[in-house]
N, CA and C atoms as an extended XYZ file, in Angstrom:
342
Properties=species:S:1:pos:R:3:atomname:S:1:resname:S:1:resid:I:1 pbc="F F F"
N         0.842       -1.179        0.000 N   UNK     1
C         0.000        0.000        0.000 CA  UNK     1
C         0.889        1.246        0.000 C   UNK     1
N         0.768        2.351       -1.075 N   UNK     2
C         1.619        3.159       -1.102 CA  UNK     2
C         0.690        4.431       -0.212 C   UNK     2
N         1.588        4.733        0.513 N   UNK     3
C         1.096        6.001        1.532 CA  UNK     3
C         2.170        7.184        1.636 C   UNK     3
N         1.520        8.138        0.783 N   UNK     4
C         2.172        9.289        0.483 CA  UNK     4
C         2.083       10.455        1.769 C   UNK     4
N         2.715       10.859        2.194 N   UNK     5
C         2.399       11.651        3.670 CA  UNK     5
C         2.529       13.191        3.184 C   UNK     5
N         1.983       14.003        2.964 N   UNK     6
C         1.602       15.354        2.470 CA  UNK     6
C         2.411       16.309        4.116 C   UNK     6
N         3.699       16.470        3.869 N   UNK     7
C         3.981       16.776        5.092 CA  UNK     7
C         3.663       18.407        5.157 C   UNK     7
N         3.746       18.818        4.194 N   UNK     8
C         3.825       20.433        3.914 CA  UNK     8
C         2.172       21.138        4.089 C   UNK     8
N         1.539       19.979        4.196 N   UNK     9
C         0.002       19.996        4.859 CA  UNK     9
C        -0.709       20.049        5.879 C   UNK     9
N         0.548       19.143        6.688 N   UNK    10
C         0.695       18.716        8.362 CA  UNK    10
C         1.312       20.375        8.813 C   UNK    10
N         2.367       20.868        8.003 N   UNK    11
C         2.908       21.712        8.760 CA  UNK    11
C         1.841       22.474        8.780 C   UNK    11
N         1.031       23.099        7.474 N   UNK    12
C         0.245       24.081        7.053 CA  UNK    12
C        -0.728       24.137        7.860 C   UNK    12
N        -1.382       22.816        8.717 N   UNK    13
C        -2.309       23.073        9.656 CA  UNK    13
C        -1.869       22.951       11.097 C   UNK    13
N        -0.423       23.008       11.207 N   UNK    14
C        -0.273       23.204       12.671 CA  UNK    14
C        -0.095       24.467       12.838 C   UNK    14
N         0.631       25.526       11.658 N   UNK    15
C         0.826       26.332       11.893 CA  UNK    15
C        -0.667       27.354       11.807 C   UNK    15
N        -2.293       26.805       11.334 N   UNK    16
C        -3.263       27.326       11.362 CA  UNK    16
C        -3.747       27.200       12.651 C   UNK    16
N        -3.297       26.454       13.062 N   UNK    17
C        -3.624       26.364       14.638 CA  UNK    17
C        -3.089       27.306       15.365 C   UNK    17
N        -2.101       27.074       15.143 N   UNK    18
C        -1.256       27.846       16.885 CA  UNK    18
C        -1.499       29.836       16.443 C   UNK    18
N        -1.177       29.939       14.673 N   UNK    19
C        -1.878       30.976       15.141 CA  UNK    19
C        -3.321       31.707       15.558 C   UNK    19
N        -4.368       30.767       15.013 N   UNK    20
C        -5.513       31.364       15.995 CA  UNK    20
C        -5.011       30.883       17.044 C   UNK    20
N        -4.526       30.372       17.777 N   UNK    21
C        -4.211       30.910       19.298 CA  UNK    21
C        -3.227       31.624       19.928 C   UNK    21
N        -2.941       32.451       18.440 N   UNK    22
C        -2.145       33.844       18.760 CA  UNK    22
C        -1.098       33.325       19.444 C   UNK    22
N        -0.389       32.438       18.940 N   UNK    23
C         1.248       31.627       19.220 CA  UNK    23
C         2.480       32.293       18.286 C   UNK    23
N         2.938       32.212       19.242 N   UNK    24
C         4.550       32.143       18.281 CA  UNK    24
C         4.895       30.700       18.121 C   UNK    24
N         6.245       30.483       17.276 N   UNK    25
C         6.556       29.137       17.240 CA  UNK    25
C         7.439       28.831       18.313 C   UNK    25
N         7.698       29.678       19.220 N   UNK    26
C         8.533       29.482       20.499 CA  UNK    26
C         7.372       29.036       21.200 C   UNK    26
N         6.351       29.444       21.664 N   UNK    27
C         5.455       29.334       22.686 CA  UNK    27
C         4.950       27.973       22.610 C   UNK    27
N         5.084       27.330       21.144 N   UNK    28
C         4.554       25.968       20.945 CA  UNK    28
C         5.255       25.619       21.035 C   UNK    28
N         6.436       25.653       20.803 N   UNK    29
C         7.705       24.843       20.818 CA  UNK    29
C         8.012       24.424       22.721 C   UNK    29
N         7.781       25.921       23.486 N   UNK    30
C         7.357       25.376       24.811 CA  UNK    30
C         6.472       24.615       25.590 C   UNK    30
N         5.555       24.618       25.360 N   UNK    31
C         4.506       24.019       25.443 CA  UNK    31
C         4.501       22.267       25.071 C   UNK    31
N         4.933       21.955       23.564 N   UNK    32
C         5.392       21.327       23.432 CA  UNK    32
C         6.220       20.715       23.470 C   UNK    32
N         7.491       21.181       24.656 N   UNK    33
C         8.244       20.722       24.700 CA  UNK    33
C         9.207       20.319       23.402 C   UNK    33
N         9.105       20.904       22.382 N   UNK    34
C         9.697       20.450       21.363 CA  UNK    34
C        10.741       21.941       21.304 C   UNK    34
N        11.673       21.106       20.294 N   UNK    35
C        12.667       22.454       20.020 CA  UNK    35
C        12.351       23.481       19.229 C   UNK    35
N        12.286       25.256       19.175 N   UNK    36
C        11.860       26.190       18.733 CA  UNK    36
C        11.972       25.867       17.030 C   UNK    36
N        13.557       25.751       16.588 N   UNK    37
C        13.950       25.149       15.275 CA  UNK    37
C        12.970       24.272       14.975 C   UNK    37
N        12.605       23.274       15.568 N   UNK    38
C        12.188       21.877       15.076 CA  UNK    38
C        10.660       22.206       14.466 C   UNK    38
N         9.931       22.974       15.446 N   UNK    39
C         8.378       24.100       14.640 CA  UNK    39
C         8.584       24.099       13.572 C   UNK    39
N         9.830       24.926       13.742 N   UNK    40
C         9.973       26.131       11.972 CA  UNK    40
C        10.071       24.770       10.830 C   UNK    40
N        11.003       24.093       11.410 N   UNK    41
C        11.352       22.809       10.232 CA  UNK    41
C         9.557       22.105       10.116 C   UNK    41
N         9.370       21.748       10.512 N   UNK    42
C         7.707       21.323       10.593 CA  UNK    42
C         7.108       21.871        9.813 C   UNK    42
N         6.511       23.228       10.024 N   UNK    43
C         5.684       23.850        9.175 CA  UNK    43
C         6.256       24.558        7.960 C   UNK    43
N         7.422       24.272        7.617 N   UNK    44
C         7.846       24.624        5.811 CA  UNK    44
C         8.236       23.218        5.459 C   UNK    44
N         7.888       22.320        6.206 N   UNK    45
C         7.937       21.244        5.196 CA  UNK    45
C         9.164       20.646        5.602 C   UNK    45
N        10.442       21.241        6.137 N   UNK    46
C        11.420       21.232        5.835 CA  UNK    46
C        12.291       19.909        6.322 C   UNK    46
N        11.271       19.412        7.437 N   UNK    47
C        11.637       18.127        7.622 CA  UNK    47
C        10.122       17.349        7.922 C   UNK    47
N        10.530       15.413        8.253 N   UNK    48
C         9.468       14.832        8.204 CA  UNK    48
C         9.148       15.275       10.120 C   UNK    48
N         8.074       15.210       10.567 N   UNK    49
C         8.099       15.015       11.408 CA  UNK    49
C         7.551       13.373       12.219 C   UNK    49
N         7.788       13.301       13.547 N   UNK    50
C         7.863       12.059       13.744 CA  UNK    50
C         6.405       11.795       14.900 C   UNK    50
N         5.330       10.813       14.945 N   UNK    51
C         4.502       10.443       15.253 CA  UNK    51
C         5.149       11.346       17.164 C   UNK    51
N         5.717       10.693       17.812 N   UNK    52
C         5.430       11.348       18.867 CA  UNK    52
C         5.293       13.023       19.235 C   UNK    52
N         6.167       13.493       17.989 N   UNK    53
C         6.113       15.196       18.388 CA  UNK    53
C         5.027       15.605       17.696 C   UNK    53
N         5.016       15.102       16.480 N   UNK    54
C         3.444       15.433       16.123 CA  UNK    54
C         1.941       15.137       17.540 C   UNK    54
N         2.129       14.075       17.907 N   UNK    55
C         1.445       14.021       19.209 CA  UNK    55
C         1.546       15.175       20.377 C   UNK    55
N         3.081       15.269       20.356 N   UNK    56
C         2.953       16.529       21.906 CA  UNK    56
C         2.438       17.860       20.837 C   UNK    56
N         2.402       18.183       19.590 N   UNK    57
C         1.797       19.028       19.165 CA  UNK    57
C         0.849       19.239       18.992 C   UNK    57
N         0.297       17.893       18.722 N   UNK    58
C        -1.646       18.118       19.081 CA  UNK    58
C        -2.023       18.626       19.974 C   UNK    58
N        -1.316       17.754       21.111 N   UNK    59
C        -1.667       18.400       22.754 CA  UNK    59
C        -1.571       19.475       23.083 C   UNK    59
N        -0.406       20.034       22.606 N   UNK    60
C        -0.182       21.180       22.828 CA  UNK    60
C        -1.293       22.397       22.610 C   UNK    60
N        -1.557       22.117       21.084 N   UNK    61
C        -2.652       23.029       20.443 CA  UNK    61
C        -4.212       22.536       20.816 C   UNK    61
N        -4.342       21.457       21.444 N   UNK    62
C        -5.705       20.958       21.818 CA  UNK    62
C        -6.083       20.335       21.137 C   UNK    62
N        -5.543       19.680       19.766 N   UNK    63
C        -6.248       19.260       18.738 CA  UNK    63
C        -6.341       17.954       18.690 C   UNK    63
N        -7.228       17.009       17.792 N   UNK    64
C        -6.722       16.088       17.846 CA  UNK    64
C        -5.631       15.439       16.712 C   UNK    64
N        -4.817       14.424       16.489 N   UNK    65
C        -4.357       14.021       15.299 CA  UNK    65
C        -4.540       14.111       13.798 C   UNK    65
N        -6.128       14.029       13.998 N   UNK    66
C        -6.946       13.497       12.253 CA  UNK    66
C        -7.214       15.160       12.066 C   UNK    66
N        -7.133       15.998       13.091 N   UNK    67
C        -7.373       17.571       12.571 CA  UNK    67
C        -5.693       17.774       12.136 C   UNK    67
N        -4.751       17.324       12.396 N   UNK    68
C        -3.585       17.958       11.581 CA  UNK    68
C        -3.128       17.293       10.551 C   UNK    68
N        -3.653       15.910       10.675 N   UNK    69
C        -3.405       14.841        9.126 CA  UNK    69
C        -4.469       14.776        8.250 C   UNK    69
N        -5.765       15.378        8.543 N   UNK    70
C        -6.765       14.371        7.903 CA  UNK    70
C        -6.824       14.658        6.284 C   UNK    70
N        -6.250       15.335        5.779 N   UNK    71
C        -6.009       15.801        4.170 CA  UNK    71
C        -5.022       14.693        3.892 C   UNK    71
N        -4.658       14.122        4.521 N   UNK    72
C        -3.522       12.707        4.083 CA  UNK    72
C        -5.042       11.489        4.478 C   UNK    72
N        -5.678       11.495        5.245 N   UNK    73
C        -6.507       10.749        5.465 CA  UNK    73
C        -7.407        9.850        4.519 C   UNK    73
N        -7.415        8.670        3.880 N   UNK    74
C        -9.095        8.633        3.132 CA  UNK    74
C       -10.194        8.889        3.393 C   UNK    74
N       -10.654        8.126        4.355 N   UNK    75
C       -11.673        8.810        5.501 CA  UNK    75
C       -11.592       10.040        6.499 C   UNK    75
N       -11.723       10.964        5.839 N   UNK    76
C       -11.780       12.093        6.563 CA  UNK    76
C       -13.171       13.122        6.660 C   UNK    76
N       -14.124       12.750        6.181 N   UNK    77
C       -15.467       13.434        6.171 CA  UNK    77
C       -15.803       14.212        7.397 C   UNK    77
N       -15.516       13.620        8.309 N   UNK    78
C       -16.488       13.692        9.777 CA  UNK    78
C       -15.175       15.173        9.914 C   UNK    78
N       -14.132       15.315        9.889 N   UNK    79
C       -12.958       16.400       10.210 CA  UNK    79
C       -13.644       17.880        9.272 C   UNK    79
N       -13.907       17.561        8.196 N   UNK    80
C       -14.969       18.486        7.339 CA  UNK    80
C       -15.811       18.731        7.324 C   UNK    80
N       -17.123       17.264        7.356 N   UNK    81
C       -18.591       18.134        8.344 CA  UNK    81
C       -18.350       19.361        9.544 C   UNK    81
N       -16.922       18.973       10.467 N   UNK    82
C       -17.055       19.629       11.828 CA  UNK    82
C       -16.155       20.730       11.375 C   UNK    82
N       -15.778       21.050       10.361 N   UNK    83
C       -15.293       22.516       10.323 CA  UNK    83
C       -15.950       23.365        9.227 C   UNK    83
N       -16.868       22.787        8.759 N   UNK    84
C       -18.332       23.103        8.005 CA  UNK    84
C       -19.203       23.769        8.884 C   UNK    84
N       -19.367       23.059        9.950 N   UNK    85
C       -20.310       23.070       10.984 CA  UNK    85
C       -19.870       24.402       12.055 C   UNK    85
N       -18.834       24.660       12.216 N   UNK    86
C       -18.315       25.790       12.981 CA  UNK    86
C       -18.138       26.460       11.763 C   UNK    86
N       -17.692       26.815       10.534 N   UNK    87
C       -17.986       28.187       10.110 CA  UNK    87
C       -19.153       28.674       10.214 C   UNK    87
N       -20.593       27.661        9.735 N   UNK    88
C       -21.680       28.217        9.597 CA  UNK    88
C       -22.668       28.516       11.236 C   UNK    88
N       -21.924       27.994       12.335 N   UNK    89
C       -22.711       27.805       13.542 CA  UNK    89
C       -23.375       29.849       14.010 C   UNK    89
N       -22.533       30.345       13.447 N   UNK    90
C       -23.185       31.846       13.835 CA  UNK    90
C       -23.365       32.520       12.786 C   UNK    90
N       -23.814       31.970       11.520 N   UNK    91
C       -24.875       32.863       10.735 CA  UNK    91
C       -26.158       32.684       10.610 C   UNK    91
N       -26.624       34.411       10.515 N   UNK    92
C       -28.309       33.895       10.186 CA  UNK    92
C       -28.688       33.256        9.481 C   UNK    92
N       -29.968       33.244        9.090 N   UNK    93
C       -30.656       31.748        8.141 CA  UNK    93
C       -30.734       32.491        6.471 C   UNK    93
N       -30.133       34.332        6.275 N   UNK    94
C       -30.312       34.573        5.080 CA  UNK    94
C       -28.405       34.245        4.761 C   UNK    94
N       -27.946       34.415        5.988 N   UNK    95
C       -26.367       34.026        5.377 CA  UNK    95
C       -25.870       32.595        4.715 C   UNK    95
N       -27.222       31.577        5.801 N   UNK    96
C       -26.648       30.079        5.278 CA  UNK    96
C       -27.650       30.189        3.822 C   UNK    96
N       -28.420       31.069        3.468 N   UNK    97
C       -29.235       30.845        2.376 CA  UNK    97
C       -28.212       31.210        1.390 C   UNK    97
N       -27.427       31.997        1.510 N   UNK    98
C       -26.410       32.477        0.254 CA  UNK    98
C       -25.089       31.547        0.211 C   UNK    98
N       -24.789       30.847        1.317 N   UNK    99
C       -23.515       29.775        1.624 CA  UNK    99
C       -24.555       28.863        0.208 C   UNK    99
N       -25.206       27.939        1.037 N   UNK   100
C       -26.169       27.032        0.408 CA  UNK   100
C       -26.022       27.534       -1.237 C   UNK   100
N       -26.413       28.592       -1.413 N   UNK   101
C       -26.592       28.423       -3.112 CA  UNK   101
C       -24.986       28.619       -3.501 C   UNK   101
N       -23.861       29.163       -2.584 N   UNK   102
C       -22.271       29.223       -3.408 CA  UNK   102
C       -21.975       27.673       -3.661 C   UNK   102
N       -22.547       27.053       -2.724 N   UNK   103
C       -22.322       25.601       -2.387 CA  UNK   103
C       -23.021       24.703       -3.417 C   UNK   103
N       -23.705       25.387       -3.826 N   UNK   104
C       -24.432       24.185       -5.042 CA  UNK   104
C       -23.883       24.542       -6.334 C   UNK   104
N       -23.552       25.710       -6.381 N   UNK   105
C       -22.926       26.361       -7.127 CA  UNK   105
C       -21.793       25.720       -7.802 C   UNK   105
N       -20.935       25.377       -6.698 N   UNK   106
C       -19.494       25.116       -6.409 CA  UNK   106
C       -19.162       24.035       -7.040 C   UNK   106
N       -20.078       22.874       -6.473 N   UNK   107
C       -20.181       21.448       -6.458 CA  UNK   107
C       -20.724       21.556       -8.060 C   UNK   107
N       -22.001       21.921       -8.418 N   UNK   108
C       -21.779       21.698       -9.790 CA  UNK   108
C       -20.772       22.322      -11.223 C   UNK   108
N       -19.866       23.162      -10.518 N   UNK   109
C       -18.702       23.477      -11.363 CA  UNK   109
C       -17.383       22.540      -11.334 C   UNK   109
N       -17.659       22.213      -10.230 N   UNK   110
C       -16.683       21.293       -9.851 CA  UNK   110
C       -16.754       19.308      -10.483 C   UNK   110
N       -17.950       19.533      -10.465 N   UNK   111
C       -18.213       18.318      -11.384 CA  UNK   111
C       -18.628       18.081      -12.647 C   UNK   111
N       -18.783       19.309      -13.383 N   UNK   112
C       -18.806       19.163      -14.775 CA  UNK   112
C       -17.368       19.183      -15.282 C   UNK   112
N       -16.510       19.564      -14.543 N   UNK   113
C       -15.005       19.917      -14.875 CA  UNK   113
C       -14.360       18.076      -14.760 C   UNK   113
N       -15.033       17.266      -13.945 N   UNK   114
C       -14.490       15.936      -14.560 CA  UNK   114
C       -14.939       15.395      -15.307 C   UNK   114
């Protein structure tokens, strides 16, 4: 089974994390106990990172695993319903009326194009 690991994806959403929580990469790097360098290498890709620091980095940021891999994931739906579900949780019912039609919108541009 060939399993391609999208690392520059992993970095891209750790580093979406820590800054909504208004982090530096030192502060995670504390937190995480991981080395300040070792962040920076993480989120440009620049190295692989390894199952346990990726772990103290979840923790760190609160997250779980499948929220910083799940774009490497096959099954990843349920990680996308729930960040579907929090953009739209505080608009009114004329805002999800205009989401709803970009969204049908979207999907059928997106599938005449295959």
């Amino acid at each position: 089974m060939n399993c391609e690991i999208d690392y520059a994806e992993i970095g891209k959403r750790i580093k979406e994390f820590r800054t909504a929580l208004g982090w530096t990469q030192a502060k995670l790097a504390e937190i995480s106990q991981t080395e300040p360098s070792n962040i920076s290498h993480i989120e440009r890709a620049a190295t692989k990172v390894s199952l346990p620091t990726l772990i103290k980095i979840a923790n760190a940021l609160g997250v779980s695993l499948d929220e910083l891999v799940y774009q490497n994931l096959k099954k990843c739906e349920h990680i996308s319903n729930a960040r579907i579900n929090a953009l739209l949780s505080d608009c009114t019912p004329e805002e999800l009326n205009a989401i709803c039609t970009v969204i049908e919108t979207t999907k059928a541009v997106l599938r005449t194009k295959k």
